[in-house]
Tab-separated table of N, CA and C in Angstrom:
chain	number	residue	atom	x	y	z
A	20	UNK	N	-30.630	40.085	55.981
A	20	UNK	CA	-31.959	39.976	56.603
A	20	UNK	C	-31.914	39.812	57.435
A	21	UNK	N	-32.959	40.732	57.703
A	21	UNK	CA	-33.135	41.104	59.368
A	21	UNK	C	-33.440	39.711	60.367
A	22	UNK	N	-33.500	39.961	61.929
A	22	UNK	CA	-33.291	38.795	62.372
A	22	UNK	C	-34.954	38.000	62.604
A	23	UNK	N	-35.188	38.962	62.515
A	23	UNK	CA	-37.347	37.890	62.262
A	23	UNK	C	-37.032	37.499	61.082
A	24	UNK	N	-36.586	37.796	60.017
A	24	UNK	CA	-36.933	36.762	59.281
A	24	UNK	C	-35.837	35.835	58.905
A	25	UNK	N	-34.740	35.786	59.181
A	25	UNK	CA	-34.006	35.011	59.931
A	25	UNK	C	-34.783	33.295	61.223
A	26	UNK	N	-35.560	34.214	61.805
A	26	UNK	CA	-35.845	32.704	62.677
A	26	UNK	C	-36.762	32.601	62.107
A	27	UNK	N	-38.510	33.670	60.860
A	27	UNK	CA	-39.367	32.590	60.098
A	27	UNK	C	-38.410	31.631	58.813
A	28	UNK	N	-37.299	31.607	58.555
A	28	UNK	CA	-36.598	31.078	58.301
A	28	UNK	C	-35.974	29.563	58.882
A	29	UNK	N	-35.834	29.805	59.793
A	29	UNK	CA	-35.584	29.185	60.493
A	29	UNK	C	-36.541	27.951	61.213
A	30	UNK	N	-38.033	27.980	61.988
A	30	UNK	CA	-38.613	28.059	62.270
A	30	UNK	C	-39.118	27.430	60.385
A	31	UNK	N	-39.651	27.627	60.019
A	31	UNK	CA	-39.981	26.496	58.667
A	31	UNK	C	-38.845	25.729	58.321
A	32	UNK	N	-37.781	25.523	58.247
A	32	UNK	CA	-36.579	24.793	58.283
A	32	UNK	C	-37.105	24.106	59.567
A	33	UNK	N	-37.371	24.667	60.931
A	33	UNK	CA	-37.422	23.124	61.567
A	33	UNK	C	-38.585	22.001	61.431
A	34	UNK	N	-40.079	22.916	60.955
A	34	UNK	CA	-41.101	22.045	60.720
A	34	UNK	C	-40.798	21.017	59.597
A	35	UNK	N	-40.408	21.686	58.476
A	35	UNK	CA	-40.234	21.066	57.511
A	35	UNK	C	-39.545	20.199	57.982
A	36	UNK	N	-38.472	19.609	58.671
A	36	UNK	CA	-37.876	18.710	59.396
A	36	UNK	C	-37.847	17.864	60.107
A	37	UNK	N	-38.726	18.394	60.936
A	37	UNK	CA	-39.500	17.698	61.789
A	37	UNK	C	-41.163	17.057	61.914
A	38	UNK	N	-41.161	17.458	60.127
A	38	UNK	CA	-42.543	16.602	59.742
A	38	UNK	C	-41.911	15.522	59.209
A	39	UNK	N	-40.909	15.460	58.411
A	39	UNK	CA	-39.813	14.964	57.811
A	39	UNK	C	-39.683	13.249	58.680
A	40	UNK	N	-38.695	13.716	59.841
A	40	UNK	CA	-38.543	12.655	60.736
A	40	UNK	C	-39.925	12.147	61.111
A	41	UNK	N	-40.720	12.889	61.611
A	41	UNK	CA	-42.013	12.275	62.917
A	41	UNK	C	-42.438	10.969	61.585
A	42	UNK	N	-43.076	11.137	60.422
A	42	UNK	CA	-43.101	10.792	59.258
A	42	UNK	C	-42.385	9.134	59.534
A	43	UNK	N	-41.504	9.535	59.185
A	43	UNK	CA	-40.154	9.190	59.442
A	43	UNK	C	-40.082	7.948	60.376
A	44	UNK	N	-40.549	8.301	61.381
A	44	UNK	CA	-40.904	7.291	62.712
A	44	UNK	C	-41.766	6.246	62.841
A	45	UNK	N	-43.552	7.165	62.017
A	45	UNK	CA	-44.958	6.810	62.524
A	45	UNK	C	-44.874	5.621	61.122
A	46	UNK	N	-43.365	5.358	60.250
A	46	UNK	CA	-43.237	4.314	59.119
A	46	UNK	C	-44.729	3.956	57.935
A	47	UNK	N	-45.165	5.256	57.995
A	47	UNK	CA	-46.652	4.929	57.440
A	47	UNK	C	-46.565	4.005	56.020
A	48	UNK	N	-47.110	2.758	55.428
A	48	UNK	CA	-46.377	2.496	54.872
A	48	UNK	C	-46.408	2.765	53.728
A	49	UNK	N	-47.429	3.914	52.299
A	49	UNK	CA	-47.951	4.734	51.476
A	49	UNK	C	-46.817	5.638	51.623
A	50	UNK	N	-45.629	6.086	52.206
A	50	UNK	CA	-44.953	6.879	51.561
A	50	UNK	C	-43.434	6.835	52.172
A	51	UNK	N	-43.494	5.684	52.885
A	51	UNK	CA	-42.010	5.013	52.574
A	51	UNK	C	-40.575	5.404	51.781
A	52	UNK	N	-40.879	5.609	50.231
A	52	UNK	CA	-39.813	5.776	49.291
A	52	UNK	C	-40.038	7.237	49.493
A	53	UNK	N	-40.414	7.916	50.215
A	53	UNK	CA	-40.061	8.778	50.732
A	53	UNK	C	-39.093	9.237	52.461
A	54	UNK	N	-38.410	8.668	52.454
A	54	UNK	CA	-37.432	8.426	53.971
A	54	UNK	C	-36.328	8.233	53.243
A	55	UNK	N	-36.173	9.844	52.688
A	55	UNK	CA	-34.199	9.369	51.713
A	55	UNK	C	-33.894	11.077	51.810
A	56	UNK	N	-32.950	11.191	51.493
A	56	UNK	CA	-31.824	12.886	51.103
A	56	UNK	C	-32.487	13.432	50.844
A	57	UNK	N	-33.053	12.487	49.211
A	57	UNK	CA	-33.825	12.652	48.303
A	57	UNK	C	-35.424	14.062	48.502
A	58	UNK	N	-35.612	13.527	49.326
A	58	UNK	CA	-36.940	13.955	49.763
A	58	UNK	C	-36.411	15.179	51.317
A	59	UNK	N	-35.655	14.866	51.741
A	59	UNK	CA	-35.183	16.002	52.236
A	59	UNK	C	-34.883	17.458	51.190
A	60	UNK	N	-33.834	17.206	50.429
A	60	UNK	CA	-33.807	18.384	48.688
A	60	UNK	C	-35.337	19.054	49.199
A	61	UNK	N	-36.022	18.183	48.463
A	61	UNK	CA	-37.451	18.715	48.206
A	61	UNK	C	-37.898	19.376	48.984
A	62	UNK	N	-38.352	19.371	50.918
A	62	UNK	CA	-38.450	19.497	52.218
A	62	UNK	C	-37.562	21.247	52.254
A	63	UNK	N	-36.707	21.298	51.315
A	63	UNK	CA	-35.429	22.158	51.897
A	63	UNK	C	-36.219	23.194	50.835
A	64	UNK	N	-36.454	23.012	49.461
A	64	UNK	CA	-37.237	23.470	48.549
A	64	UNK	C	-38.233	24.429	48.951
A	65	UNK	N	-38.844	23.809	49.461
A	65	UNK	CA	-39.972	23.871	49.640
A	65	UNK	C	-40.535	24.730	50.249
A	66	UNK	N	-39.557	24.671	51.638
A	66	UNK	CA	-39.627	25.707	52.349
A	66	UNK	C	-38.629	27.430	52.331
A	67	UNK	N	-38.176	26.812	51.596
A	67	UNK	CA	-37.365	28.010	50.822
A	67	UNK	C	-38.851	28.837	50.173
A	68	UNK	N	-39.319	28.532	49.335
A	68	UNK	CA	-40.337	29.322	48.865
A	68	UNK	C	-41.201	28.948	49.434
A	69	UNK	N	-41.399	28.751	50.119
A	69	UNK	CA	-43.308	29.220	51.065
A	69	UNK	C	-42.486	30.868	51.429
A	70	UNK	N	-40.990	30.349	52.491
A	70	UNK	CA	-40.519	31.272	52.917
A	70	UNK	C	-41.017	33.029	51.823
A	71	UNK	N	-40.080	32.771	51.150
A	71	UNK	CA	-39.986	33.846	50.089
A	71	UNK	C	-41.297	34.543	49.775
A	72	UNK	N	-42.009	32.845	49.268
A	72	UNK	CA	-43.436	33.870	48.596
A	72	UNK	C	-44.356	34.314	51.078
A	73	UNK	N	-44.287	33.953	51.581
A	73	UNK	CA	-45.409	34.762	53.218
A	73	UNK	C	-43.828	35.359	53.531
A	74	UNK	N	-42.666	35.996	53.314
A	74	UNK	CA	-41.858	36.874	53.974
A	74	UNK	C	-42.103	38.023	52.613
A	75	UNK	N	-42.604	37.557	51.568
A	75	UNK	CA	-41.604	38.966	50.004
A	75	UNK	C	-40.382	38.972	50.350
A	76	UNK	N	-39.497	37.565	49.997
A	76	UNK	CA	-38.160	38.209	50.642
A	76	UNK	C	-37.861	37.481	49.790
A	77	UNK	N	-37.648	37.018	48.477
A	77	UNK	CA	-37.613	36.836	47.112
A	77	UNK	C	-36.315	36.576	46.208
A	78	UNK	N	-35.446	36.030	47.272
A	78	UNK	CA	-34.327	35.759	46.899
A	78	UNK	C	-33.678	35.024	47.157
A	79	UNK	N	-34.363	34.245	48.094
A	79	UNK	CA	-34.427	32.347	47.711
A	79	UNK	C	-35.396	32.343	46.959
A	80	UNK	N	-36.276	32.506	46.125
A	80	UNK	CA	-37.301	32.179	45.712
A	80	UNK	C	-36.465	30.893	43.950
A	81	UNK	N	-35.209	31.584	43.693
A	81	UNK	CA	-34.034	30.565	42.868
A	81	UNK	C	-33.695	29.434	43.353
A	82	UNK	N	-32.585	29.070	44.072
A	82	UNK	CA	-32.143	28.080	45.288
A	82	UNK	C	-33.358	27.271	45.373
A	83	UNK	N	-34.576	28.178	46.369
A	83	UNK	CA	-35.741	26.955	46.346
A	83	UNK	C	-35.848	26.300	45.360
A	84	UNK	N	-36.052	26.577	44.498
A	84	UNK	CA	-36.406	26.262	43.395
A	84	UNK	C	-35.959	24.788	42.299
A	85	UNK	N	-34.897	25.234	42.921
A	85	UNK	CA	-33.455	23.464	42.081
A	85	UNK	C	-33.786	23.385	42.879
A	86	UNK	N	-33.137	23.438	44.011
A	86	UNK	CA	-33.351	22.663	45.576
A	86	UNK	C	-34.799	21.434	45.039
A	87	UNK	N	-36.046	22.494	44.833
A	87	UNK	CA	-37.285	21.827	44.802
A	87	UNK	C	-37.628	20.616	43.789
A	88	UNK	N	-37.008	21.153	42.666
A	88	UNK	CA	-36.632	20.110	41.142
A	88	UNK	C	-35.751	19.147	41.154
A	89	UNK	N	-34.653	19.160	42.103
A	89	UNK	CA	-33.330	18.527	42.142
A	89	UNK	C	-33.910	17.501	42.560
A	90	UNK	N	-34.698	17.693	43.902
A	90	UNK	CA	-34.943	17.069	44.436
A	90	UNK	C	-35.961	15.988	44.274
A	91	UNK	N	-36.794	16.901	43.439
A	91	UNK	CA	-37.697	15.470	42.432
A	91	UNK	C	-37.642	14.708	41.785
A	92	UNK	N	-36.305	15.456	41.160
A	92	UNK	CA	-35.535	14.681	39.438
A	92	UNK	C	-35.659	13.438	40.117
A	93	UNK	N	-34.610	13.788	41.390
A	93	UNK	CA	-33.337	12.425	42.190
A	93	UNK	C	-34.229	11.407	42.664
A	94	UNK	N	-35.430	11.587	43.552
A	94	UNK	CA	-35.993	11.164	43.661
A	94	UNK	C	-37.192	10.089	43.265
A	95	UNK	N	-37.495	10.848	41.528
A	95	UNK	CA	-37.956	10.115	40.693
A	95	UNK	C	-37.071	9.059	39.671
A	96	UNK	N	-35.648	10.012	39.876
A	96	UNK	CA	-34.533	8.525	39.297
A	96	UNK	C	-34.716	7.165	40.235
A	97	UNK	N	-35.103	7.254	41.884
A	97	UNK	CA	-34.605	6.509	42.371
A	97	UNK	C	-34.924	5.807	42.733
A	98	UNK	N	-37.052	6.254	42.506
A	98	UNK	CA	-37.531	5.356	42.583
A	98	UNK	C	-39.251	5.348	41.576
A	99	UNK	N	-38.588	5.701	40.212
A	99	UNK	CA	-39.793	5.295	39.059
A	99	UNK	C	-39.087	5.086	37.873
A	100	UNK	N	-38.720	3.626	37.034
A	100	UNK	CA	-37.845	3.060	35.808
A	100	UNK	C	-38.764	4.182	34.266
A	101	UNK	N	-39.531	5.022	34.932
A	101	UNK	CA	-40.336	5.795	33.438
A	101	UNK	C	-39.462	6.780	33.822
A	102	UNK	N	-39.011	7.047	34.584
A	102	UNK	CA	-38.782	8.874	35.018
A	102	UNK	C	-37.249	9.619	33.849
A	103	UNK	N	-37.017	10.016	33.695
A	103	UNK	CA	-36.440	10.263	32.253
A	103	UNK	C	-34.786	10.603	32.966
A	104	UNK	N	-33.445	9.830	32.903
A	104	UNK	CA	-32.703	10.007	32.948
A	104	UNK	C	-31.907	10.769	31.510
A	105	UNK	N	-31.520	11.962	31.966
A	105	UNK	CA	-30.880	12.544	30.657
A	105	UNK	C	-30.646	13.773	31.597
A	106	UNK	N	-28.982	14.342	30.921
A	106	UNK	CA	-28.357	15.587	31.809
A	106	UNK	C	-29.377	17.267	31.343
A	107	UNK	N	-30.434	16.772	30.218
A	107	UNK	CA	-30.900	18.280	29.578
A	107	UNK	C	-31.802	18.364	30.694
A	108	UNK	N	-32.388	17.432	31.849
A	108	UNK	CA	-33.087	17.794	33.000
A	108	UNK	C	-32.736	18.955	33.657
A	109	UNK	N	-31.493	18.639	33.818
A	109	UNK	CA	-30.870	20.054	35.208
A	109	UNK	C	-31.048	22.209	34.274
A	110	UNK	N	-30.698	21.706	32.831
A	110	UNK	CA	-30.700	22.881	32.721
A	110	UNK	C	-31.988	23.225	32.569
A	111	UNK	N	-33.311	22.067	32.102
A	111	UNK	CA	-34.390	22.423	32.684
A	111	UNK	C	-35.178	23.052	33.865
A	112	UNK	N	-34.130	22.909	34.573
A	112	UNK	CA	-35.198	22.626	37.058
A	112	UNK	C	-34.456	23.682	36.715
A	113	UNK	N	-33.103	24.093	36.534
A	113	UNK	CA	-32.803	25.780	36.361
A	113	UNK	C	-33.915	26.549	35.307
A	114	UNK	N	-33.621	26.234	34.253
A	114	UNK	CA	-34.734	27.327	33.626
A	114	UNK	C	-35.911	28.219	34.350
A	115	UNK	N	-36.673	26.824	34.180
A	115	UNK	CA	-38.150	27.032	35.462
A	115	UNK	C	-37.609	27.711	36.954
A	116	UNK	N	-36.610	27.579	37.362
A	116	UNK	CA	-35.880	28.673	38.909
A	116	UNK	C	-35.983	29.817	37.985
A	117	UNK	N	-34.964	30.365	37.230
A	117	UNK	CA	-34.788	32.011	36.754
A	117	UNK	C	-36.786	32.695	36.558
A	118	UNK	N	-37.637	31.646	35.765
A	118	UNK	CA	-38.742	31.728	35.717
A	118	UNK	C	-39.442	32.332	36.572
A	119	UNK	N	-39.297	31.533	37.624
A	119	UNK	CA	-40.090	31.335	39.294
A	119	UNK	C	-39.403	32.551	39.154
A	120	UNK	N	-38.531	33.110	40.146
A	120	UNK	CA	-38.210	34.556	40.017
A	120	UNK	C	-38.342	35.051	39.420
A	121	UNK	N	-38.267	35.346	37.697
A	121	UNK	CA	-38.885	36.172	37.326
A	121	UNK	C	-40.171	36.904	37.483
A	122	UNK	N	-41.245	36.164	37.909
A	122	UNK	CA	-42.232	36.536	37.933
A	122	UNK	C	-42.532	37.516	39.456
A	123	UNK	N	-41.511	37.637	40.127
A	123	UNK	CA	-41.742	37.995	41.242
A	123	UNK	C	-40.698	39.499	41.238
A	124	UNK	N	-38.960	39.020	40.196
A	124	UNK	CA	-38.671	40.326	40.139
A	124	UNK	C	-38.698	41.038	38.838
A	125	UNK	N	-39.145	39.926	37.791
A	125	UNK	CA	-38.483	40.950	36.829
A	125	UNK	C	-37.962	41.134	36.024
A	126	UNK	N	-36.740	40.015	36.297
A	126	UNK	CA	-35.579	40.141	36.406
A	126	UNK	C	-35.327	38.425	35.736
A	127	UNK	N	-34.610	37.916	34.258
A	127	UNK	CA	-34.382	36.613	34.304
A	127	UNK	C	-35.455	35.996	33.312
A	128	UNK	N	-36.089	36.061	32.956
A	128	UNK	CA	-37.025	36.107	31.578
A	128	UNK	C	-36.246	35.137	29.848
A	129	UNK	N	-35.820	35.762	30.049
A	129	UNK	CA	-35.150	35.388	28.694
A	129	UNK	C	-34.394	34.366	29.508
A	130	UNK	N	-33.489	34.186	30.207
A	130	UNK	CA	-32.746	33.970	30.197
A	130	UNK	C	-32.912	32.139	30.986
A	131	UNK	N	-34.658	32.160	31.376
A	131	UNK	CA	-34.933	30.785	31.779
A	131	UNK	C	-35.945	30.223	31.136
A	132	UNK	N	-36.667	30.996	29.507
A	132	UNK	CA	-36.953	30.868	28.440
A	132	UNK	C	-35.854	30.200	27.480
A	133	UNK	N	-35.239	31.064	27.601
A	133	UNK	CA	-34.461	29.701	26.591
A	133	UNK	C	-33.482	28.457	27.046
A	134	UNK	N	-33.319	29.097	28.639
A	134	UNK	CA	-32.589	27.622	29.071
A	134	UNK	C	-33.753	26.758	28.781
A	135	UNK	N	-35.320	26.774	29.440
A	135	UNK	CA	-35.633	25.840	28.764
A	135	UNK	C	-36.092	25.123	27.585
A	136	UNK	N	-36.492	26.060	26.326
A	136	UNK	CA	-36.744	25.532	25.213
A	136	UNK	C	-35.789	24.766	24.769
A	137	UNK	N	-33.746	25.670	24.776
A	137	UNK	CA	-32.613	24.391	24.869
A	137	UNK	C	-33.229	22.665	25.310
A	138	UNK	N	-33.061	22.891	26.741
A	138	UNK	CA	-33.311	21.509	27.574
A	138	UNK	C	-34.821	20.919	26.273
A	139	UNK	N	-35.660	21.627	25.789
A	139	UNK	CA	-36.880	20.624	25.514
A	139	UNK	C	-36.342	20.170	24.404
A	140	UNK	N	-35.853	21.397	23.421
A	140	UNK	CA	-35.240	21.220	22.163
A	140	UNK	C	-34.135	19.796	22.701
A	141	UNK	N	-33.211	19.214	23.362
A	141	UNK	CA	-32.173	18.411	23.779
A	141	UNK	C	-33.225	17.361	23.831
A	142	UNK	N	-34.170	16.845	24.357
A	142	UNK	CA	-35.166	16.160	25.557
A	142	UNK	C	-35.890	15.126	24.289
A	143	UNK	N	-36.542	16.519	23.377
A	143	UNK	CA	-37.032	15.057	22.081
A	143	UNK	C	-36.355	15.545	20.480
A	144	UNK	N	-34.593	15.861	20.757
A	144	UNK	CA	-34.840	15.826	19.566
A	144	UNK	C	-34.512	14.302	18.731
A	145	UNK	N	-34.945	13.825	19.282
A	145	UNK	CA	-35.136	12.274	18.518
A	145	UNK	C	-36.421	11.813	18.221
A	146	UNK	N	-37.336	13.091	18.628
A	146	UNK	CA	-38.122	12.971	17.810
A	146	UNK	C	-39.250	14.180	16.749
A	147	UNK	N	-37.973	14.874	16.259
A	147	UNK	CA	-38.036	15.979	15.842
A	147	UNK	C	-38.668	15.274	14.200
A	148	UNK	N	-38.855	15.971	13.488
A	148	UNK	CA	-38.673	15.844	11.631
A	148	UNK	C	-37.236	15.381	10.559
A	149	UNK	N	-37.133	14.869	9.772
A	149	UNK	CA	-36.718	14.447	9.400
A	149	UNK	C	-35.487	15.541	8.376
A	150	UNK	N	-36.454	16.850	8.413
A	150	UNK	CA	-35.622	17.995	8.585
A	150	UNK	C	-34.918	18.528	9.277
A	151	UNK	N	-35.132	17.923	10.563
A	151	UNK	CA	-34.521	18.602	11.340
A	151	UNK	C	-32.891	17.962	11.710
A	152	UNK	N	-32.248	16.992	10.651
A	152	UNK	CA	-31.155	16.109	11.496
A	152	UNK	C	-30.329	16.248	11.925
A	153	UNK	N	-30.289	17.875	11.692
A	153	UNK	CA	-28.532	18.911	11.982
A	153	UNK	C	-28.923	18.908	13.490
A	154	UNK	N	-29.561	19.096	14.353
A	154	UNK	CA	-30.016	19.398	15.592
A	154	UNK	C	-29.607	17.841	16.013
A	155	UNK	N	-30.084	16.825	15.294
A	155	UNK	CA	-28.860	15.614	16.403
A	155	UNK	C	-27.057	15.833	16.188
A	156	UNK	N	-27.158	16.338	14.944
A	156	UNK	CA	-25.828	16.482	14.730
A	156	UNK	C	-25.002	17.513	16.120
A	157	UNK	N	-26.500	18.185	16.012
A	157	UNK	CA	-25.182	19.144	16.798
A	157	UNK	C	-25.559	19.022	18.462
A	158	UNK	N	-26.400	18.268	18.864
A	158	UNK	CA	-26.519	18.031	20.031
A	158	UNK	C	-25.521	17.201	20.309
A	159	UNK	N	-25.344	16.330	19.699
A	159	UNK	CA	-23.626	14.840	19.330
A	159	UNK	C	-23.054	16.245	19.775
A	160	UNK	N	-22.235	16.943	19.396
A	160	UNK	CA	-21.298	17.535	19.279
A	160	UNK	C	-21.725	18.514	20.946
A	161	UNK	N	-22.802	18.646	21.664
A	161	UNK	CA	-22.542	19.685	22.257
A	161	UNK	C	-22.797	18.669	23.808
A	162	UNK	N	-22.551	17.504	23.308
A	162	UNK	CA	-22.372	16.705	24.589
A	162	UNK	C	-21.323	16.050	24.464
A	163	UNK	N	-20.617	16.017	23.501
A	163	UNK	CA	-18.957	15.609	23.977
A	163	UNK	C	-18.080	16.662	24.079
A	164	UNK	N	-18.880	18.442	23.662
A	164	UNK	CA	-17.738	19.006	23.515
A	164	UNK	C	-18.323	19.458	25.230
A	165	UNK	N	-19.738	19.800	25.976
A	165	UNK	CA	-19.956	20.424	26.629
A	165	UNK	C	-18.747	21.184	27.709
A	166	UNK	N	-18.058	20.328	28.854
A	166	UNK	CA	-17.036	20.881	29.599
A	166	UNK	C	-15.949	21.498	28.713
A	167	UNK	N	-15.539	21.541	27.947
A	167	UNK	CA	-14.486	22.355	27.104
A	167	UNK	C	-15.574	24.394	26.837
A	168	UNK	N	-16.836	23.828	26.169
A	168	UNK	CA	-17.809	24.737	26.614
A	168	UNK	C	-17.945	25.817	27.705
A	169	UNK	N	-18.261	25.128	28.428
A	169	UNK	CA	-18.155	25.476	30.730
A	169	UNK	C	-17.018	26.028	30.817
A	170	UNK	N	-15.334	25.318	30.065
A	170	UNK	CA	-14.619	26.026	30.274
A	170	UNK	C	-14.422	27.412	29.221
A	171	UNK	N	-14.937	27.291	28.869
A	171	UNK	CA	-14.486	28.547	27.687
A	171	UNK	C	-15.549	30.124	28.005
A	172	UNK	N	-16.467	29.957	28.442
A	172	UNK	CA	-18.025	30.685	28.805
A	172	UNK	C	-17.301	31.299	30.199
A	173	UNK	N	-16.438	29.874	31.308
A	173	UNK	CA	-16.271	30.750	32.965
A	173	UNK	C	-15.849	31.448	32.445
A	174	UNK	N	-14.177	31.285	31.674
A	174	UNK	CA	-12.926	32.325	31.286
A	174	UNK	C	-13.209	33.178	30.906
A	175	UNK	N	-14.114	33.441	29.271
A	175	UNK	CA	-14.973	35.076	28.808
A	175	UNK	C	-15.372	35.825	30.259
A	176	UNK	N	-16.171	35.167	31.084
A	176	UNK	CA	-17.181	35.760	32.077
A	176	UNK	C	-15.455	36.716	32.988
A	177	UNK	N	-15.383	35.852	33.452
A	177	UNK	CA	-14.125	36.434	33.592
A	177	UNK	C	-12.962	37.348	33.500
A	178	UNK	N	-12.569	37.157	32.844
A	178	UNK	CA	-11.902	38.755	31.151
A	178	UNK	C	-13.375	39.763	31.279
A	179	UNK	N	-14.181	39.285	30.862
A	179	UNK	CA	-15.008	39.949	30.856
A	179	UNK	C	-15.072	41.732	31.163
A	180	UNK	N	-15.410	40.268	33.281
A	180	UNK	CA	-15.286	41.647	34.523
A	180	UNK	C	-14.060	42.089	34.502
A	181	UNK	N	-12.991	41.809	33.924
A	181	UNK	CA	-12.011	42.377	33.739
A	181	UNK	C	-11.579	44.650	33.758
């Protein structure tokens, strides 16, 4: 990353964080729910997305989308009683991040769409037709053994690399 692009990113970060703290000091009643660390995640995610699009430097699209998505989700969990609190939201956000990055880099569409479909299937599995009752059993097994699955996938990736 060139010095000019680094300065641009730093400038955007300063503006975003400055606006956050200025609004916090002004104590505007309608936005008091946004004075939190979750809001800082949202701001940093937005800054990375704006920076990526304005400088055509698309390597920050993925992490910007993840920070924005996690910030919105965590803010929703804290402030809204109707917000979905389920682990499948996290792979959904990551899938969206893959798709957002793929829109510019043309890489990662399949991974993104698979994560999105997987997450939506898990989120809405309770509302599926009785013909798909077996999906609940599979999801229950995944929810029980997901740490083991992550370990096995990690070992496979390391083993495959050698």
